[in-house]
């Protein structure tokens, strides 16, 4: 068995090697190239396992990957740093200008998509003879509906588009997980309570929400989840997380404003992310923890805007932003490599391949509805860039967070189907949508705006 250091070293070496191959030969966008090569390597290893089982290489690699808890690694390790790095570069002024579009897509849009995907997936599984209850189909809808901020921000680096559109896509991806995880948590609590597994819950999901509290509040005891439960969960997690991020960001800003030493200010930013994320998971209000991701996003917006303008010299700003750009690149490289290698240990079921293929257009149709309807409502009193709807639809990429949420589901007969469909949608989204979103932008957006 490999040690933690050996696993980390192997991932870094493999990330560096594949990044070099991609840059020198394939010339794909960095993270997409890593995912493609990791998937190719995984399929080669699986073929070796079938045709030359005596080699034993696949078993060794599978054993090492199994030691990595993907959900824990992403949700309690990488995510806070990746979100902070992304939020640093978002213009707060443009974010305010797009607040209605972002807010509507990140709330009503996510809920609408959840029910469209869930309902469609329920009938798809019935069509192919899979016995998936409607409530578990909604669980799939909830975990796949929010766009992934890590994947979205990574792909946005490779595409030139109008700033207003970029802000909407980035802003929505940073904030829609707050609503998405509340919906996911509540639906999963109802599903688990109804199937008798209410106490076999994960301790922490995207916003560090303990599902036992939700189950015990009603779903696990036959009482159902009330509107008050929903409001309470959202206020504590999302609003509480935002307040914590605002306070932590303000403290970090004040500390940076008192000095001008780039090394110390970078250290403060690191402490700000790690400390805020950890504190969010420790604070307990009414049985719920605060949202660590939302807290670090708010803190990142404050440091990237107010901090960069009033608390840093040009010299410090250059070093701090450069440091976080490197953190973002390194963690993204490891994350997308892991997504590709996870296929070796996920236990995907080939029999669900056709359902998974049909789930891809279903998710895209739901995304179109989640963008079109809110945009039409807001469009009656606010102008939008021409081509915004197709770009926002195709640019709504899913990623590792959906896979992590699927992995966090309790063990039951429905998990393999949900996990297989989730992984298929995520891989399609990152590779196909990620590689073609540039073409979509060039086709539908006024060239004078690019």
CSV table of C-alpha atoms in Angstrom, one decimal:
chain,number,residue,atom,x,y,z
A,1,UNK,CA,0.0,0.0,0.0
A,2,UNK,CA,1.3,3.4,-1.0
A,3,UNK,CA,1.7,6.2,1.6
A,4,UNK,CA,-0.2,9.5,1.3
A,5,UNK,CA,3.0,11.2,0.2
A,6,UNK,CA,3.7,8.6,-2.5
A,7,UNK,CA,0.2,9.0,-3.9
A,8,UNK,CA,0.5,12.8,-3.9
A,9,UNK,CA,3.9,12.5,-5.6
A,10,UNK,CA,2.6,10.1,-8.2
A,11,UNK,CA,-0.4,12.4,-9.1
A,12,UNK,CA,1.9,15.4,-9.4
A,13,UNK,CA,4.4,13.5,-11.6
A,14,UNK,CA,1.6,12.1,-13.8
A,15,UNK,CA,0.0,15.6,-14.0
A,16,UNK,CA,3.3,17.2,-15.1
A,17,UNK,CA,4.1,14.5,-17.6
A,18,UNK,CA,0.6,14.5,-19.2
A,19,UNK,CA,0.5,18.3,-19.2
A,20,UNK,CA,3.8,18.3,-21.1
A,21,UNK,CA,2.5,15.7,-23.6
A,22,UNK,CA,-0.6,17.7,-24.1
A,23,UNK,CA,1.2,21.0,-24.6
A,24,UNK,CA,3.9,19.5,-26.9
A,25,UNK,CA,1.7,17.3,-29.0
A,26,UNK,CA,-2.1,17.3,-28.5
A,27,UNK,CA,-2.5,21.0,-27.9
A,28,UNK,CA,-5.9,20.6,-26.3
A,29,UNK,CA,-7.1,23.1,-23.6
A,30,UNK,CA,-5.0,22.1,-20.5
A,31,UNK,CA,-7.6,20.5,-18.2
A,32,UNK,CA,-9.5,18.9,-21.0
A,33,UNK,CA,-6.3,17.4,-22.4
A,34,UNK,CA,-5.5,15.9,-19.0
A,35,UNK,CA,-9.0,14.4,-18.7
A,36,UNK,CA,-8.8,12.9,-22.2
A,37,UNK,CA,-5.4,11.3,-21.6
A,38,UNK,CA,-6.4,10.0,-18.2
A,39,UNK,CA,-9.5,8.4,-19.7
A,40,UNK,CA,-7.4,6.9,-22.5
A,41,UNK,CA,-4.9,5.5,-20.0
A,42,UNK,CA,-7.7,4.1,-17.8
A,43,UNK,CA,-9.2,2.3,-20.8
A,44,UNK,CA,-5.8,0.9,-21.7
A,45,UNK,CA,-5.3,-0.4,-18.2
A,46,UNK,CA,-8.8,-2.0,-18.2
A,47,UNK,CA,-8.0,-3.7,-21.5
A,48,UNK,CA,-4.7,-5.0,-20.0
A,49,UNK,CA,-6.6,-6.4,-17.1
A,50,UNK,CA,-8.9,-8.3,-19.5
A,51,UNK,CA,-6.3,-9.6,-22.0
A,52,UNK,CA,-3.1,-9.8,-19.9
A,53,UNK,CA,-4.3,-10.2,-16.3
A,54,UNK,CA,-0.9,-11.6,-15.2
A,55,UNK,CA,0.7,-8.1,-15.5
A,56,UNK,CA,-1.1,-6.9,-12.4
A,57,UNK,CA,-0.5,-3.2,-13.2
A,58,UNK,CA,-4.2,-2.3,-13.2
A,59,UNK,CA,-4.7,-3.8,-9.7
A,60,UNK,CA,-1.8,-1.8,-8.3
A,61,UNK,CA,-3.1,1.5,-9.8
A,62,UNK,CA,-6.7,0.7,-8.7
A,63,UNK,CA,-5.5,0.0,-5.2
A,64,UNK,CA,-3.7,3.4,-5.1
A,65,UNK,CA,-6.8,5.3,-6.4
A,66,UNK,CA,-9.1,3.6,-3.9
A,67,UNK,CA,-7.0,5.1,-1.2
A,68,UNK,CA,-8.1,8.5,-2.4
A,69,UNK,CA,-11.5,9.5,-1.2
A,70,UNK,CA,-12.6,11.6,-4.2
A,71,UNK,CA,-15.5,13.2,-2.3
A,72,UNK,CA,-13.2,14.2,0.7
A,73,UNK,CA,-10.3,15.2,-1.5
A,74,UNK,CA,-12.4,17.6,-3.6
A,75,UNK,CA,-15.0,18.9,-1.0
A,76,UNK,CA,-12.7,19.2,2.0
A,77,UNK,CA,-9.4,19.7,0.3
A,78,UNK,CA,-9.3,21.3,-3.2
A,79,UNK,CA,-12.6,23.1,-3.5
A,80,UNK,CA,-12.1,26.0,-1.2
A,81,UNK,CA,-8.8,27.0,-2.8
A,82,UNK,CA,-10.1,26.6,-6.3
A,83,UNK,CA,-13.2,28.7,-5.6
A,84,UNK,CA,-11.2,31.4,-3.9
A,85,UNK,CA,-8.8,31.5,-6.9
A,86,UNK,CA,-11.7,31.8,-9.3
A,87,UNK,CA,-13.5,34.5,-7.3
A,88,UNK,CA,-10.4,36.6,-7.1
A,89,UNK,CA,-10.7,37.4,-10.9
A,90,UNK,CA,-14.5,38.2,-10.9
A,91,UNK,CA,-15.3,41.9,-11.3
A,92,UNK,CA,-17.7,42.8,-8.5
A,93,UNK,CA,-19.1,45.7,-10.4
A,94,UNK,CA,-20.1,43.6,-13.4
A,95,UNK,CA,-21.4,40.9,-11.0
A,96,UNK,CA,-23.7,43.5,-9.4
A,97,UNK,CA,-24.9,44.6,-12.9
A,98,UNK,CA,-25.8,40.9,-13.7
A,99,UNK,CA,-27.2,40.1,-10.2
A,100,UNK,CA,-30.8,39.5,-11.4
A,101,UNK,CA,-29.8,37.2,-14.2
A,102,UNK,CA,-27.3,35.3,-11.9
A,103,UNK,CA,-29.7,35.2,-9.0
A,104,UNK,CA,-32.6,33.9,-11.0
A,105,UNK,CA,-30.6,31.2,-12.8
A,106,UNK,CA,-28.9,30.1,-9.6
A,107,UNK,CA,-32.2,29.7,-7.8
A,108,UNK,CA,-35.3,29.2,-9.9
A,109,UNK,CA,-33.1,27.8,-12.8
A,110,UNK,CA,-31.5,25.1,-10.6
A,111,UNK,CA,-34.9,24.0,-9.1
A,112,UNK,CA,-36.6,23.9,-12.6
A,113,UNK,CA,-33.7,21.9,-14.0
A,114,UNK,CA,-33.8,19.4,-11.1
A,115,UNK,CA,-37.4,18.6,-11.8
A,116,UNK,CA,-37.1,18.5,-15.6
A,117,UNK,CA,-34.1,16.1,-15.4
A,118,UNK,CA,-35.6,14.1,-12.6
A,119,UNK,CA,-38.9,13.5,-14.3
A,120,UNK,CA,-37.2,12.8,-17.7
A,121,UNK,CA,-34.7,10.4,-16.1
A,122,UNK,CA,-37.5,8.6,-14.3
A,123,UNK,CA,-39.3,7.8,-17.6
A,124,UNK,CA,-36.0,7.0,-19.3
A,125,UNK,CA,-35.2,4.4,-16.7
A,126,UNK,CA,-38.7,2.9,-16.9
A,127,UNK,CA,-38.3,2.7,-20.7
A,128,UNK,CA,-35.2,0.5,-20.3
A,129,UNK,CA,-36.6,-1.6,-17.4
A,130,UNK,CA,-34.6,0.0,-14.5
A,131,UNK,CA,-36.7,0.2,-11.3
A,132,UNK,CA,-35.7,3.7,-10.2
A,133,UNK,CA,-38.3,5.4,-7.9
A,134,UNK,CA,-39.2,9.0,-8.8
A,135,UNK,CA,-37.6,10.5,-5.7
A,136,UNK,CA,-34.3,8.9,-6.6
A,137,UNK,CA,-34.6,10.2,-10.1
A,138,UNK,CA,-35.0,13.6,-8.6
A,139,UNK,CA,-31.8,13.0,-6.6
A,140,UNK,CA,-30.0,12.6,-9.9
A,141,UNK,CA,-31.6,15.8,-11.2
A,142,UNK,CA,-30.5,17.7,-8.1
A,143,UNK,CA,-26.8,16.6,-8.2
A,144,UNK,CA,-26.4,17.2,-12.0
A,145,UNK,CA,-28.3,20.5,-12.4
A,146,UNK,CA,-25.9,23.0,-10.8
A,147,UNK,CA,-23.0,23.9,-13.1
A,148,UNK,CA,-19.6,23.2,-11.7
A,149,UNK,CA,-17.6,26.4,-10.9
A,150,UNK,CA,-14.2,24.6,-11.1
A,151,UNK,CA,-14.9,23.2,-14.6
A,152,UNK,CA,-16.6,26.4,-15.8
A,153,UNK,CA,-13.9,28.7,-14.7
A,154,UNK,CA,-11.2,26.4,-16.1
A,155,UNK,CA,-12.9,26.4,-19.5
A,156,UNK,CA,-13.6,30.1,-19.5
A,157,UNK,CA,-9.8,30.7,-19.5
A,158,UNK,CA,-9.6,29.2,-23.0
A,159,UNK,CA,-12.6,31.1,-24.6
A,160,UNK,CA,-12.8,34.8,-25.5
A,161,UNK,CA,-16.3,36.2,-25.0
A,162,UNK,CA,-18.0,39.4,-24.0
A,163,UNK,CA,-17.3,40.3,-20.4
A,164,UNK,CA,-21.0,40.5,-19.6
A,165,UNK,CA,-21.5,36.9,-20.7
A,166,UNK,CA,-18.4,35.7,-18.9
A,167,UNK,CA,-19.6,37.3,-15.7
A,168,UNK,CA,-23.0,35.7,-15.9
A,169,UNK,CA,-21.5,32.2,-16.5
A,170,UNK,CA,-18.8,32.6,-13.9
A,171,UNK,CA,-21.1,34.2,-11.3
A,172,UNK,CA,-23.9,31.7,-11.7
A,173,UNK,CA,-21.4,28.8,-11.4
A,174,UNK,CA,-19.9,30.3,-8.2
A,175,UNK,CA,-23.3,30.7,-6.5
A,176,UNK,CA,-25.8,28.2,-7.9
A,177,UNK,CA,-24.3,25.4,-5.7
A,178,UNK,CA,-25.8,27.0,-2.7
A,179,UNK,CA,-29.3,26.4,-4.0
A,180,UNK,CA,-28.3,23.1,-5.7
A,181,UNK,CA,-27.0,21.5,-2.5
A,182,UNK,CA,-30.1,22.6,-0.5
A,183,UNK,CA,-32.3,20.9,-3.1
A,184,UNK,CA,-30.0,17.9,-3.2
A,185,UNK,CA,-29.9,17.6,0.6
A,186,UNK,CA,-33.6,17.8,1.1
A,187,UNK,CA,-34.5,15.4,-1.8
A,188,UNK,CA,-31.9,12.9,-0.6
A,189,UNK,CA,-33.2,13.1,2.9
A,190,UNK,CA,-36.7,12.3,1.7
A,191,UNK,CA,-35.5,9.5,-0.5
A,192,UNK,CA,-33.3,8.0,2.2
A,193,UNK,CA,-36.0,8.3,4.8
A,194,UNK,CA,-38.5,6.7,2.5
A,195,UNK,CA,-36.3,3.8,1.7
A,196,UNK,CA,-35.3,3.1,5.3
A,197,UNK,CA,-31.7,4.2,5.1
A,198,UNK,CA,-32.2,7.7,6.6
A,199,UNK,CA,-29.3,7.2,9.0
A,200,UNK,CA,-26.8,5.8,6.5
A,201,UNK,CA,-26.1,9.4,5.4
A,202,UNK,CA,-22.9,11.2,4.5
A,203,UNK,CA,-21.7,13.6,7.1
A,204,UNK,CA,-20.8,16.3,4.7
A,205,UNK,CA,-21.8,17.3,1.2
A,206,UNK,CA,-20.9,20.4,-0.9
A,207,UNK,CA,-21.9,22.9,1.8
A,208,UNK,CA,-20.9,20.8,4.7
A,209,UNK,CA,-24.6,20.0,5.5
A,210,UNK,CA,-25.2,17.1,7.9
A,211,UNK,CA,-28.1,15.2,6.4
A,212,UNK,CA,-28.9,13.5,9.7
A,213,UNK,CA,-30.3,16.8,10.9
A,214,UNK,CA,-32.7,17.1,7.9
A,215,UNK,CA,-33.7,13.4,8.2
A,216,UNK,CA,-34.4,13.7,11.9
A,217,UNK,CA,-36.4,16.9,11.4
A,218,UNK,CA,-39.0,14.9,9.5
A,219,UNK,CA,-38.1,12.7,6.6
A,220,UNK,CA,-36.5,10.0,8.7
A,221,UNK,CA,-39.5,9.8,11.0
A,222,UNK,CA,-42.3,9.9,8.5
A,223,UNK,CA,-43.1,13.6,9.1
A,224,UNK,CA,-41.9,15.0,5.8
A,225,UNK,CA,-39.7,18.0,5.1
A,226,UNK,CA,-41.6,21.2,5.8
A,227,UNK,CA,-41.2,24.6,4.1
A,228,UNK,CA,-39.6,25.8,7.4
A,229,UNK,CA,-36.9,23.1,7.0
A,230,UNK,CA,-36.1,24.4,3.6
A,231,UNK,CA,-35.9,28.1,4.6
A,232,UNK,CA,-33.9,27.2,7.7
A,233,UNK,CA,-31.4,25.1,5.8
A,234,UNK,CA,-31.0,27.8,3.1
A,235,UNK,CA,-30.6,30.7,5.6
A,236,UNK,CA,-28.1,28.9,7.8
A,237,UNK,CA,-26.0,27.4,5.0
A,238,UNK,CA,-26.1,30.0,2.2
A,239,UNK,CA,-26.8,33.3,4.0
A,240,UNK,CA,-24.7,32.3,7.0
A,241,UNK,CA,-21.9,31.2,4.8
A,242,UNK,CA,-22.0,34.6,2.9
A,243,UNK,CA,-21.9,36.5,6.2
A,244,UNK,CA,-19.0,34.5,7.4
A,245,UNK,CA,-17.1,35.1,4.1
A,246,UNK,CA,-17.9,38.8,4.4
A,247,UNK,CA,-16.5,39.0,7.9
A,248,UNK,CA,-13.4,36.9,7.1
A,249,UNK,CA,-12.7,38.8,3.9
A,250,UNK,CA,-13.0,42.1,5.7
A,251,UNK,CA,-10.5,41.0,8.4
A,252,UNK,CA,-8.1,39.8,5.7
A,253,UNK,CA,-8.5,43.1,3.8
A,254,UNK,CA,-7.7,45.1,7.0
A,255,UNK,CA,-4.6,43.0,7.7
A,256,UNK,CA,-3.3,43.4,4.2
A,257,UNK,CA,-4.0,47.1,4.2
A,258,UNK,CA,-1.7,47.6,7.2
A,259,UNK,CA,1.4,46.2,5.6
A,260,UNK,CA,3.1,45.9,2.2
A,261,UNK,CA,4.9,42.6,2.1
A,262,UNK,CA,3.9,40.2,-0.6
A,263,UNK,CA,5.0,37.0,1.1
A,264,UNK,CA,3.0,37.8,4.3
A,265,UNK,CA,0.0,38.9,2.3
A,266,UNK,CA,0.0,35.6,0.3
A,267,UNK,CA,0.2,33.8,3.6
A,268,UNK,CA,-2.8,35.8,4.9
A,269,UNK,CA,-4.8,34.8,1.8
A,270,UNK,CA,-3.9,31.1,2.3
A,271,UNK,CA,-4.9,31.3,6.0
A,272,UNK,CA,-8.1,33.1,5.0
A,273,UNK,CA,-9.2,30.3,2.7
A,274,UNK,CA,-8.2,27.4,4.9
A,275,UNK,CA,-9.4,29.0,8.1
A,276,UNK,CA,-12.7,30.2,6.7
A,277,UNK,CA,-13.6,26.9,5.1
A,278,UNK,CA,-12.6,24.9,8.3
A,279,UNK,CA,-14.6,27.4,10.5
A,280,UNK,CA,-17.7,27.1,8.3
A,281,UNK,CA,-17.7,23.3,8.9
A,282,UNK,CA,-17.3,23.8,12.7
A,283,UNK,CA,-20.0,26.5,13.3
A,284,UNK,CA,-23.3,24.7,14.1
A,285,UNK,CA,-26.5,26.7,14.0
A,286,UNK,CA,-29.8,24.8,14.5
A,287,UNK,CA,-28.1,21.6,13.6
A,288,UNK,CA,-26.6,22.9,10.3
A,289,UNK,CA,-23.1,24.0,9.4
A,290,UNK,CA,-22.4,27.1,7.3
A,291,UNK,CA,-21.5,26.9,3.6
A,292,UNK,CA,-17.7,26.8,3.3
A,293,UNK,CA,-17.8,27.2,-0.5
A,294,UNK,CA,-20.0,30.3,-0.4
A,295,UNK,CA,-17.9,31.8,2.4
A,296,UNK,CA,-14.6,31.5,0.4
A,297,UNK,CA,-16.3,32.8,-2.7
A,298,UNK,CA,-17.5,36.0,-0.9
A,299,UNK,CA,-14.0,36.3,0.8
A,300,UNK,CA,-12.4,35.9,-2.6
A,301,UNK,CA,-14.6,38.6,-4.2
A,302,UNK,CA,-13.7,41.0,-1.4
A,303,UNK,CA,-9.9,40.4,-1.6
A,304,UNK,CA,-9.9,40.3,-5.5
A,305,UNK,CA,-11.8,43.6,-5.7
A,306,UNK,CA,-11.6,45.8,-2.6
A,307,UNK,CA,-8.4,44.2,-1.4
A,308,UNK,CA,-6.6,44.5,-4.8
A,309,UNK,CA,-7.7,48.2,-5.2
A,310,UNK,CA,-7.1,49.5,-1.7
A,311,UNK,CA,-4.9,47.0,0.3
A,312,UNK,CA,-2.1,46.0,-2.1
A,313,UNK,CA,0.7,47.7,-4.0
A,314,UNK,CA,1.1,46.8,-7.7
A,315,UNK,CA,4.1,44.7,-6.7
A,316,UNK,CA,2.1,42.7,-4.1
A,317,UNK,CA,-0.9,42.4,-6.4
A,318,UNK,CA,1.2,40.9,-9.1
A,319,UNK,CA,2.7,38.3,-6.7
A,320,UNK,CA,-0.5,37.4,-5.0
A,321,UNK,CA,-2.6,37.0,-8.2
A,322,UNK,CA,0.3,35.1,-9.8
A,323,UNK,CA,0.5,32.7,-6.8
A,324,UNK,CA,-3.2,32.0,-6.9
A,325,UNK,CA,-3.1,31.4,-10.6
A,326,UNK,CA,-0.4,28.7,-10.0
A,327,UNK,CA,-2.5,27.2,-7.2
A,328,UNK,CA,-5.5,27.1,-9.5
A,329,UNK,CA,-3.5,25.5,-12.4
A,330,UNK,CA,-1.9,22.8,-10.1
A,331,UNK,CA,-5.1,21.8,-8.3
A,332,UNK,CA,-7.1,21.8,-11.5
A,333,UNK,CA,-4.5,19.6,-13.2
A,334,UNK,CA,-4.7,17.0,-10.4
A,335,UNK,CA,-8.5,17.2,-10.2
A,336,UNK,CA,-9.1,16.6,-13.9
A,337,UNK,CA,-6.5,13.8,-13.9
A,338,UNK,CA,-8.4,12.2,-10.9
A,339,UNK,CA,-11.7,12.5,-12.7
A,340,UNK,CA,-10.3,10.5,-15.6
A,341,UNK,CA,-8.7,7.9,-13.4
A,342,UNK,CA,-11.7,7.4,-11.2
A,343,UNK,CA,-13.4,5.3,-13.9
A,344,UNK,CA,-11.1,2.5,-12.7
A,345,UNK,CA,-12.7,2.3,-9.3
A,346,UNK,CA,-16.2,3.8,-9.6
A,347,UNK,CA,-17.9,0.5,-10.4
A,348,UNK,CA,-19.8,1.9,-13.5
A,349,UNK,CA,-22.4,-0.5,-15.0
A,350,UNK,CA,-22.1,-1.0,-18.8
A,351,UNK,CA,-25.8,-2.1,-18.9
A,352,UNK,CA,-26.7,1.6,-18.2
A,353,UNK,CA,-24.8,3.0,-21.1
A,354,UNK,CA,-27.8,3.7,-23.3
A,355,UNK,CA,-29.7,5.4,-20.4
A,356,UNK,CA,-26.6,7.5,-19.8
A,357,UNK,CA,-26.3,8.5,-23.5
A,358,UNK,CA,-30.0,9.6,-23.4
A,359,UNK,CA,-29.5,11.5,-20.2
A,360,UNK,CA,-27.0,13.8,-21.9
A,361,UNK,CA,-29.6,15.6,-24.2
A,362,UNK,CA,-32.0,15.5,-21.3
A,363,UNK,CA,-29.6,17.5,-19.1
A,364,UNK,CA,-29.0,19.9,-22.0
A,365,UNK,CA,-32.7,20.5,-22.6
A,366,UNK,CA,-33.2,21.1,-18.8
A,367,UNK,CA,-30.3,23.6,-18.9
A,368,UNK,CA,-31.8,25.4,-21.9
A,369,UNK,CA,-35.1,25.7,-19.9
A,370,UNK,CA,-33.2,26.8,-16.8
A,371,UNK,CA,-31.6,29.6,-18.8
A,372,UNK,CA,-34.3,30.5,-21.3
A,373,UNK,CA,-37.2,31.0,-18.9
A,374,UNK,CA,-35.4,33.2,-16.3
A,375,UNK,CA,-33.7,35.2,-19.2
A,376,UNK,CA,-37.1,35.8,-20.8
A,377,UNK,CA,-38.6,37.0,-17.6
A,378,UNK,CA,-35.7,39.3,-16.8
A,379,UNK,CA,-35.3,40.3,-20.5
A,380,UNK,CA,-38.6,42.3,-20.3
A,381,UNK,CA,-36.7,45.0,-18.4
A,382,UNK,CA,-33.0,44.3,-19.0
A,383,UNK,CA,-31.0,44.0,-22.2
A,384,UNK,CA,-28.8,40.9,-22.8
A,385,UNK,CA,-26.0,40.2,-25.2
A,386,UNK,CA,-27.2,38.6,-28.5
A,387,UNK,CA,-26.6,34.9,-28.3
A,388,UNK,CA,-26.6,34.8,-24.5
A,389,UNK,CA,-29.0,31.9,-24.2
A,390,UNK,CA,-27.1,29.4,-26.4
A,391,UNK,CA,-23.8,30.4,-24.8
A,392,UNK,CA,-25.1,30.1,-21.3
A,393,UNK,CA,-26.8,26.8,-22.1
A,394,UNK,CA,-23.7,25.2,-23.8
A,395,UNK,CA,-21.3,26.8,-21.4
A,396,UNK,CA,-23.0,25.4,-18.3
A,397,UNK,CA,-20.4,22.6,-17.8
A,398,UNK,CA,-20.8,19.9,-15.2
A,399,UNK,CA,-17.7,18.6,-13.4
A,400,UNK,CA,-16.1,16.9,-10.4
A,401,UNK,CA,-18.6,18.2,-7.9
A,402,UNK,CA,-21.5,16.2,-9.4
A,403,UNK,CA,-19.3,13.1,-9.3
A,404,UNK,CA,-18.4,13.7,-5.7
A,405,UNK,CA,-22.1,14.2,-4.8
A,406,UNK,CA,-23.0,10.9,-6.6
A,407,UNK,CA,-20.2,9.1,-4.7
A,408,UNK,CA,-21.5,10.5,-1.4
A,409,UNK,CA,-24.9,8.7,-1.9
A,410,UNK,CA,-25.7,6.0,0.6
A,411,UNK,CA,-25.0,2.4,-0.7
A,412,UNK,CA,-28.2,1.0,-2.2
A,413,UNK,CA,-29.5,-0.6,-5.4
A,414,UNK,CA,-30.0,2.8,-7.1
A,415,UNK,CA,-26.5,4.2,-6.6
A,416,UNK,CA,-24.8,2.4,-9.5
A,417,UNK,CA,-27.3,3.7,-12.0
A,418,UNK,CA,-27.1,7.3,-10.7
A,419,UNK,CA,-23.3,7.2,-10.5
A,420,UNK,CA,-23.0,5.8,-14.1
A,421,UNK,CA,-25.3,8.4,-15.6
A,422,UNK,CA,-23.5,11.2,-13.6
A,423,UNK,CA,-20.1,10.2,-14.8
A,424,UNK,CA,-21.2,9.9,-18.4
A,425,UNK,CA,-22.8,13.4,-18.4
A,426,UNK,CA,-19.8,14.9,-16.7
A,427,UNK,CA,-17.3,13.5,-19.1
A,428,UNK,CA,-19.4,14.6,-22.1
A,429,UNK,CA,-19.9,18.0,-20.6
A,430,UNK,CA,-16.2,18.7,-20.0
A,431,UNK,CA,-14.8,17.2,-23.2
A,432,UNK,CA,-17.5,17.9,-25.8
A,433,UNK,CA,-19.0,21.1,-24.5
A,434,UNK,CA,-15.6,22.4,-23.3
A,435,UNK,CA,-14.0,21.9,-26.7
A,436,UNK,CA,-16.9,23.4,-28.7
A,437,UNK,CA,-18.1,26.3,-26.5
A,438,UNK,CA,-15.6,28.6,-28.4
A,439,UNK,CA,-17.2,27.7,-31.7
A,440,UNK,CA,-20.7,28.4,-30.2
A,441,UNK,CA,-19.5,31.8,-29.0
A,442,UNK,CA,-18.1,32.6,-32.4
A,443,UNK,CA,-21.3,31.6,-34.2
A,444,UNK,CA,-23.9,33.3,-32.1
A,445,UNK,CA,-22.2,36.4,-30.6
A,446,UNK,CA,-21.6,39.6,-32.5
A,447,UNK,CA,-17.9,39.5,-33.6
A,448,UNK,CA,-17.6,43.2,-32.7
A,449,UNK,CA,-18.1,42.3,-29.0
A,450,UNK,CA,-15.3,39.7,-28.9
